[in-house]
Amino acid sequence: MIIKTNKDEFLDYLHDAANIRGDSEQLYIPETGTELSQLIRKLYADKTAFTISAKRTGLVGSAVPQGSVLISTEKLNRIKKIDIAEKTISVEAGVLVADIQTALFAEGFFYAPDPTEENSSIGGNIATNASGAKSFKYGATRNHVLELEIILPDGEELHLKRGMCVAEGYKLRLTTSSGQNRNLILPEYPLPYVKNTAGYYVKKNMDAIDLFIGSEGTLGVITAAKLKIIPIAYHNFSAVLFFPKEEDGLEFIKKAVEKTAVSRENNDPRGINPRAIEYFDSNALKYASGDYPNIPSGLGCAVWIEQELSAEDEDILLSEWYSLFLKFKVDVDKIWVATDRTEEKKIAAFRHSLPARVNEYIAKNNFRKIGTDVAVETKDFRKFYFKIKEMTRQTGLDFVTYGHFGDSHIHLNMLPKNEREFEVARANYDAICRLAIKYNGTVSAEHGIGKTKRHLLLGMFGLPNLKKMALLKMSFDPHLLLNPGNIIPPEIFESLS
Ligand SMILES: Cc1cc2nc3c(=O)[nH]c(=O)nc-3n(C[C@H](O)[C@H](O)[C@H](O)COP(=O)(O)OP(=O)(O)OC[C@H]3O[C@@H](n4cnc5c(N)ncnc54)[C@H](O)[C@@H]3O)c2cc1C
């Protein structure tokens, strides 16, 4: 195990991609699961708090320590097995999503819920229930996790297989590898009917594995996982469409989402059924044009779609899409189309360049990222989107908007130029999140709550439900040693003692 006590050697571990900063005196880098488990047992015995750090591409401070020791999963980076017959991949928690995709591509497969940031680890993805562009069709990480190996805060180990440990109503019994039983009464509270990763995921008769997915590393440390993999289609149709008017782009998305629902309901392979529907507003396109001068000028917005095609259905599907393009006034001469994996990766890189550029701006100016991760129900989307755009316009701040609009999920990023603007941006950000809550949406569809959105979780779930979440956390971690400060505001724990 590598141990670092000279902070100058691990300064990079003290902030995340949103430039949220923290502090720690000690970094441990275990090289095997056994080393990690022994370390956690020792820390638990010493009542020493510890924070799990993976690739720190997180955006809510959840991997950033506030004085606790740090444990990095970076050396747990082995791909253990690709099982083609079973359509699974088994990996250690520190493996990068990019490495998973490269290994799978060689076998003709892919891992579906890859977030825009492929330099993130699979452990981080599972801990945050990350999603990506393809989640429009395939769902978030949760849908793809079959097995997890977990170390609980006291060092006991759990191996969970989907379907093998299911709650009876709200009663859940976990049996650790050493044979200890943990009997839990799961809390009851409603979750929003939108893409969501805010708060602990609990449901009647739930699978135990789902409790750990999206728990932001607060209930246990993931050391390994078995994931579903999907065969690469005969062809992927990937295209960026440019719209002279924003209204047409939004109408196009609405129609594509409606058509997708029909195709899915009828299980129709010849119907429109994209795996991705991503959106970029005119500000975002102007912002990106520094890196991409080939973006046409004077646009209302752009939409990136991806659809898998089979040899039999390719022609009919392409003509379906083409008629939709014409109907919504897409400038067909200017479409960016990917015809192979290299081109597909270029479009994905374009999508990645936007948040990357925003993060770079924020870090350079020493602010903290102020970007929304809100989602609302599809029926409310248009109204909500125009409202938050107008609210932001009225602040006078520069901002860019992009996101997973197929899932009614918006990343509106404000770009403050000075401290005063930063405070205005923060206030507007909170107001947007409060509005999302009012619409029965979520304050976090994919990034998590971490340390920066805890106050918003209170608004979303209310004090009694937050107390239930705190009790759930304490049933795993009574001394609050693992990932302290994540998800639940500290005063909630204080109010319980
Ligand atoms: C440019 C950019 C684009 C992004 N796009 C997306 C996107 O499209 N979708 C999306 O969902 N997110 C996105 N993100 C956010 C980020 O990539 C995800 O949250 C990702 O899942 C974090 O992974 P990580 O390895 O960097 O984890 P970290 O940031 O290091 O950690 C995140 C959380 O997971 C916990 N954790 C990490 N590993 C483990 C483990 N083994 N066991 C238990 N807990 C663990 C940490 O303690 C922390 O709470 C983006 C970020 C950037 C910078």
PDB file of N, CA and C and ligand atoms in Angstrom, residues 17 52-59 62-63 73 93 115-117 120-121 123-125 127-128 130-131 216-217 220-222 352 355-356 359 404 446-447 483 486, ligand 1:
ATOM      1  N   ALA A  17     -13.753  18.081  -9.924  1.00  0.00           N
ATOM      2  CA  ALA A  17     -13.831  18.754 -11.229  1.00  0.00           C
ATOM      3  C   ALA A  17     -14.644  20.041 -11.184  1.00  0.00           C
ATOM      4  N   ILE A  52     -13.563   8.226   0.354  1.00  0.00           N
ATOM      5  CA  ILE A  52     -13.145   7.447  -0.819  1.00  0.00           C
ATOM      6  C   ILE A  52     -12.999   8.379  -2.014  1.00  0.00           C
ATOM      7  N   SER A  53     -11.833   8.278  -2.629  1.00  0.00           N
ATOM      8  CA  SER A  53     -11.519   9.130  -3.773  1.00  0.00           C
ATOM      9  C   SER A  53     -11.235   8.226  -4.964  1.00  0.00           C
ATOM     10  N   ALA A  54     -11.899   8.503  -6.096  1.00  0.00           N
ATOM     11  CA  ALA A  54     -11.626   7.683  -7.284  1.00  0.00           C
ATOM     12  C   ALA A  54     -10.921   8.567  -8.311  1.00  0.00           C
ATOM     13  N   LYS A  55     -11.649   9.041  -9.333  1.00  0.00           N
ATOM     14  CA  LYS A  55     -10.991   9.901 -10.327  1.00  0.00           C
ATOM     15  C   LYS A  55     -11.305  11.385 -10.105  1.00  0.00           C
ATOM     16  N   ARG A  56     -12.136  11.675  -9.123  1.00  0.00           N
ATOM     17  CA  ARG A  56     -12.475  13.059  -8.741  1.00  0.00           C
ATOM     18  C   ARG A  56     -13.021  13.880  -9.920  1.00  0.00           C
ATOM     19  N   THR A  57     -13.753  13.213 -10.797  1.00  0.00           N
ATOM     20  CA  THR A  57     -14.453  13.960 -11.847  1.00  0.00           C
ATOM     21  C   THR A  57     -15.839  14.381 -11.346  1.00  0.00           C
ATOM     22  N   GLY A  58     -16.145  14.031 -10.105  1.00  0.00           N
ATOM     23  CA  GLY A  58     -17.419  14.411  -9.494  1.00  0.00           C
ATOM     24  C   GLY A  58     -17.551  15.928  -9.441  1.00  0.00           C
ATOM     25  N   LEU A  59     -18.792  16.400  -9.294  1.00  0.00           N
ATOM     26  CA  LEU A  59     -19.055  17.840  -9.400  1.00  0.00           C
ATOM     27  C   LEU A  59     -19.758  18.405  -8.173  1.00  0.00           C
ATOM     28  N   SER A  62     -18.237  15.322  -3.414  1.00  0.00           N
ATOM     29  CA  SER A  62     -18.435  14.099  -2.624  1.00  0.00           C
ATOM     30  C   SER A  62     -17.145  13.303  -2.414  1.00  0.00           C
ATOM     31  N   ALA A  63     -16.151  13.493  -3.280  1.00  0.00           N
ATOM     32  CA  ALA A  63     -14.878  12.787  -3.083  1.00  0.00           C
ATOM     33  C   ALA A  63     -13.843  13.697  -2.419  1.00  0.00           C
ATOM     34  N   THR A  73      -8.978   4.628  -4.819  1.00  0.00           N
ATOM     35  CA  THR A  73      -9.221   3.294  -5.411  1.00  0.00           C
ATOM     36  C   THR A  73      -8.445   3.102  -6.719  1.00  0.00           C
ATOM     37  N   ALA A  93     -13.126  -1.788  -8.878  1.00  0.00           N
ATOM     38  CA  ALA A  93     -13.850  -0.511  -8.815  1.00  0.00           C
ATOM     39  C   ALA A  93     -13.113   0.668  -9.447  1.00  0.00           C
ATOM     40  N   PRO A 115     -21.005   7.898 -18.807  1.00  0.00           N
ATOM     41  CA  PRO A 115     -21.171   9.351 -18.668  1.00  0.00           C
ATOM     42  C   PRO A 115     -20.273  10.102 -19.647  1.00  0.00           C
ATOM     43  N   THR A 116     -20.585  11.364 -19.861  1.00  0.00           N
ATOM     44  CA  THR A 116     -19.793  12.180 -20.788  1.00  0.00           C
ATOM     45  C   THR A 116     -18.312  12.124 -20.413  1.00  0.00           C
ATOM     46  N   GLU A 117     -18.039  12.034 -19.100  1.00  0.00           N
ATOM     47  CA  GLU A 117     -16.648  11.978 -18.652  1.00  0.00           C
ATOM     48  C   GLU A 117     -16.208  10.517 -18.556  1.00  0.00           C
ATOM     49  N   SER A 120     -13.835   8.793 -15.799  1.00  0.00           N
ATOM     50  CA  SER A 120     -14.326   8.501 -14.446  1.00  0.00           C
ATOM     51  C   SER A 120     -14.202   6.998 -14.204  1.00  0.00           C
ATOM     52  N   SER A 121     -14.231   6.607 -12.922  1.00  0.00           N
ATOM     53  CA  SER A 121     -14.083   5.181 -12.600  1.00  0.00           C
ATOM     54  C   SER A 121     -15.453   4.534 -12.494  1.00  0.00           C
ATOM     55  N   GLY A 123     -16.355   2.555 -10.142  1.00  0.00           N
ATOM     56  CA  GLY A 123     -16.782   2.662  -8.736  1.00  0.00           C
ATOM     57  C   GLY A 123     -17.477   3.996  -8.488  1.00  0.00           C
ATOM     58  N   GLY A 124     -16.894   5.067  -9.043  1.00  0.00           N
ATOM     59  CA  GLY A 124     -17.509   6.397  -8.913  1.00  0.00           C
ATOM     60  C   GLY A 124     -18.860   6.431  -9.606  1.00  0.00           C
ATOM     61  N   ASN A 125     -18.935   5.786 -10.775  1.00  0.00           N
ATOM     62  CA  ASN A 125     -20.212   5.749 -11.521  1.00  0.00           C
ATOM     63  C   ASN A 125     -21.292   5.026 -10.722  1.00  0.00           C
ATOM     64  N   ALA A 127     -21.307   4.550  -7.447  1.00  0.00           N
ATOM     65  CA  ALA A 127     -21.601   5.312  -6.221  1.00  0.00           C
ATOM     66  C   ALA A 127     -22.538   6.488  -6.503  1.00  0.00           C
ATOM     67  N   THR A 128     -22.461   7.053  -7.713  1.00  0.00           N
ATOM     68  CA  THR A 128     -23.316   8.210  -8.016  1.00  0.00           C
ATOM     69  C   THR A 128     -24.507   7.835  -8.905  1.00  0.00           C
ATOM     70  N   ALA A 130     -24.367   7.124 -12.003  1.00  0.00           N
ATOM     71  CA  ALA A 130     -24.123   8.024 -13.135  1.00  0.00           C
ATOM     72  C   ALA A 130     -24.953   7.615 -14.348  1.00  0.00           C
ATOM     73  N   SER A 131     -25.175   8.585 -15.215  1.00  0.00           N
ATOM     74  CA  SER A 131     -25.810   8.248 -16.488  1.00  0.00           C
ATOM     75  C   SER A 131     -25.069   8.980 -17.595  1.00  0.00           C
ATOM     76  N   GLU A 216     -23.533   7.372  -2.957  1.00  0.00           N
ATOM     77  CA  GLU A 216     -22.389   8.299  -2.886  1.00  0.00           C
ATOM     78  C   GLU A 216     -21.340   7.825  -1.877  1.00  0.00           C
ATOM     79  N   GLY A 217     -21.148   6.520  -1.852  1.00  0.00           N
ATOM     80  CA  GLY A 217     -20.091   5.943  -1.023  1.00  0.00           C
ATOM     81  C   GLY A 217     -20.321   6.108   0.466  1.00  0.00           C
ATOM     82  N   GLY A 220     -21.094   1.943   1.987  1.00  0.00           N
ATOM     83  CA  GLY A 220     -20.085   0.902   1.839  1.00  0.00           C
ATOM     84  C   GLY A 220     -19.139   1.266   0.709  1.00  0.00           C
ATOM     85  N   VAL A 221     -17.972   0.615   0.711  1.00  0.00           N
ATOM     86  CA  VAL A 221     -16.978   0.880  -0.333  1.00  0.00           C
ATOM     87  C   VAL A 221     -17.056  -0.252  -1.354  1.00  0.00           C
ATOM     88  N   ILE A 222     -17.258   0.107  -2.606  1.00  0.00           N
ATOM     89  CA  ILE A 222     -17.359  -0.894  -3.670  1.00  0.00           C
ATOM     90  C   ILE A 222     -15.940  -1.283  -4.087  1.00  0.00           C
ATOM     91  N   HIS A 352     -18.457  16.401 -24.861  1.00  0.00           N
ATOM     92  CA  HIS A 352     -17.622  16.479 -23.659  1.00  0.00           C
ATOM     93  C   HIS A 352     -16.947  17.840 -23.543  1.00  0.00           C
ATOM     94  N   PRO A 355     -18.923  20.731 -21.087  1.00  0.00           N
ATOM     95  CA  PRO A 355     -18.680  20.781 -19.641  1.00  0.00           C
ATOM     96  C   PRO A 355     -17.201  20.953 -19.317  1.00  0.00           C
ATOM     97  N   ALA A 356     -16.328  20.369 -20.143  1.00  0.00           N
ATOM     98  CA  ALA A 356     -14.889  20.479 -19.856  1.00  0.00           C
ATOM     99  C   ALA A 356     -14.461  21.950 -19.925  1.00  0.00           C
ATOM    100  N   ASN A 359     -15.797  23.792 -16.877  1.00  0.00           N
ATOM    101  CA  ASN A 359     -15.011  23.458 -15.678  1.00  0.00           C
ATOM    102  C   ASN A 359     -13.659  24.174 -15.692  1.00  0.00           C
ATOM    103  N   HIS A 404     -29.363  16.483 -21.242  1.00  0.00           N
ATOM    104  CA  HIS A 404     -29.996  15.243 -21.695  1.00  0.00           C
ATOM    105  C   HIS A 404     -31.494  15.524 -21.835  1.00  0.00           C
ATOM    106  N   GLU A 446     -28.165  13.219 -11.929  1.00  0.00           N
ATOM    107  CA  GLU A 446     -27.051  12.282 -12.157  1.00  0.00           C
ATOM    108  C   GLU A 446     -25.778  12.593 -11.368  1.00  0.00           C
ATOM    109  N   HIS A 447     -25.567  13.814 -10.923  1.00  0.00           N
ATOM    110  CA  HIS A 447     -24.278  14.126 -10.279  1.00  0.00           C
ATOM    111  C   HIS A 447     -24.251  13.782  -8.795  1.00  0.00           C
ATOM    112  N   ASN A 483     -17.032   8.490   4.297  1.00  0.00           N
ATOM    113  CA  ASN A 483     -17.466   9.633   3.476  1.00  0.00           C
ATOM    114  C   ASN A 483     -18.278  10.655   4.281  1.00  0.00           C
ATOM    115  N   ASN A 486     -21.206  13.709   3.251  1.00  0.00           N
ATOM    116  CA  ASN A 486     -21.940  13.541   1.990  1.00  0.00           C
ATOM    117  C   ASN A 486     -23.437  13.354   2.239  1.00  0.00           C
TER     118      ASN A 486
HETATM  119  C1  LIG B   1     -16.605  16.985 -18.098  1.00  0.00           C
HETATM  120  C2  LIG B   1     -17.486  16.176 -17.180  1.00  0.00           C
HETATM  121  C3  LIG B   1     -18.620  15.570 -17.682  1.00  0.00           C
HETATM  122  C4  LIG B   1     -19.433  14.802 -16.842  1.00  0.00           C
HETATM  123  N1  LIG B   1     -20.527  14.192 -17.369  1.00  0.00           N
HETATM  124  C5  LIG B   1     -21.290  13.392 -16.598  1.00  0.00           C
HETATM  125  C6  LIG B   1     -22.402  12.695 -17.156  1.00  0.00           C
HETATM  126  O1  LIG B   1     -22.688  12.771 -18.349  1.00  0.00           O
HETATM  127  N2  LIG B   1     -23.141  11.924 -16.327  1.00  0.00           N
HETATM  128  C7  LIG B   1     -22.844  11.783 -15.004  1.00  0.00           C
HETATM  129  O2  LIG B   1     -23.545  11.044 -14.301  1.00  0.00           O
HETATM  130  N3  LIG B   1     -21.799  12.438 -14.450  1.00  0.00           N
HETATM  131  C8  LIG B   1     -21.011  13.220 -15.208  1.00  0.00           C
HETATM  132  N4  LIG B   1     -19.935  13.873 -14.659  1.00  0.00           N
HETATM  133  C9  LIG B   1     -19.656  13.719 -13.215  1.00  0.00           C
HETATM  134  C10 LIG B   1     -18.709  12.554 -12.852  1.00  0.00           C
HETATM  135  O3  LIG B   1     -17.942  12.149 -13.966  1.00  0.00           O
HETATM  136  C11 LIG B   1     -19.491  11.367 -12.282  1.00  0.00           C
HETATM  137  O4  LIG B   1     -20.120  11.754 -11.068  1.00  0.00           O
HETATM  138  C12 LIG B   1     -18.629  10.119 -12.021  1.00  0.00           C
HETATM  139  O5  LIG B   1     -19.484   9.050 -11.681  1.00  0.00           O
HETATM  140  C13 LIG B   1     -17.588  10.295 -10.910  1.00  0.00           C
HETATM  141  O6  LIG B   1     -16.657   9.223 -10.999  1.00  0.00           O
HETATM  142  P1  LIG B   1     -15.202   9.356 -10.354  1.00  0.00           P
HETATM  143  O7  LIG B   1     -14.484   8.088 -10.571  1.00  0.00           O
HETATM  144  O8  LIG B   1     -14.530  10.572 -10.826  1.00  0.00           O
HETATM  145  O9  LIG B   1     -15.595   9.479  -8.814  1.00  0.00           O
HETATM  146  P2  LIG B   1     -15.159  10.572  -7.746  1.00  0.00           P
HETATM  147  O10 LIG B   1     -15.494  11.922  -8.235  1.00  0.00           O
HETATM  148  O11 LIG B   1     -13.765  10.335  -7.314  1.00  0.00           O
HETATM  149  O12 LIG B   1     -16.160  10.167  -6.564  1.00  0.00           O
HETATM  150  C14 LIG B   1     -17.534  10.406  -6.678  1.00  0.00           C
HETATM  151  C15 LIG B   1     -18.257   9.774  -5.472  1.00  0.00           C
HETATM  152  O13 LIG B   1     -18.181   8.357  -5.555  1.00  0.00           O
HETATM  153  C16 LIG B   1     -17.579   7.830  -4.370  1.00  0.00           C
HETATM  154  N5  LIG B   1     -16.823   6.653  -4.789  1.00  0.00           N
HETATM  155  C17 LIG B   1     -15.908   6.566  -5.783  1.00  0.00           C
HETATM  156  N6  LIG B   1     -15.466   5.303  -5.887  1.00  0.00           N
HETATM  157  C18 LIG B   1     -16.110   4.585  -4.930  1.00  0.00           C
HETATM  158  C19 LIG B   1     -16.069   3.224  -4.528  1.00  0.00           C
HETATM  159  N7  LIG B   1     -15.277   2.355  -5.123  1.00  0.00           N
HETATM  160  N8  LIG B   1     -16.873   2.847  -3.514  1.00  0.00           N
HETATM  161  C20 LIG B   1     -17.689   3.730  -2.888  1.00  0.00           C
HETATM  162  N9  LIG B   1     -17.753   5.024  -3.219  1.00  0.00           N
HETATM  163  C21 LIG B   1     -16.975   5.447  -4.232  1.00  0.00           C
HETATM  164  C22 LIG B   1     -16.722   8.957  -3.833  1.00  0.00           C
HETATM  165  O14 LIG B   1     -16.485   8.802  -2.452  1.00  0.00           O
HETATM  166  C23 LIG B   1     -17.629  10.127  -4.123  1.00  0.00           C
HETATM  167  O15 LIG B   1     -18.643  10.171  -3.159  1.00  0.00           O
HETATM  168  C24 LIG B   1     -19.105  14.651 -15.464  1.00  0.00           C
HETATM  169  C25 LIG B   1     -17.951  15.258 -14.974  1.00  0.00           C
HETATM  170  C26 LIG B   1     -17.146  16.000 -15.811  1.00  0.00           C
HETATM  171  C27 LIG B   1     -15.892  16.603 -15.255  1.00  0.00           C
END
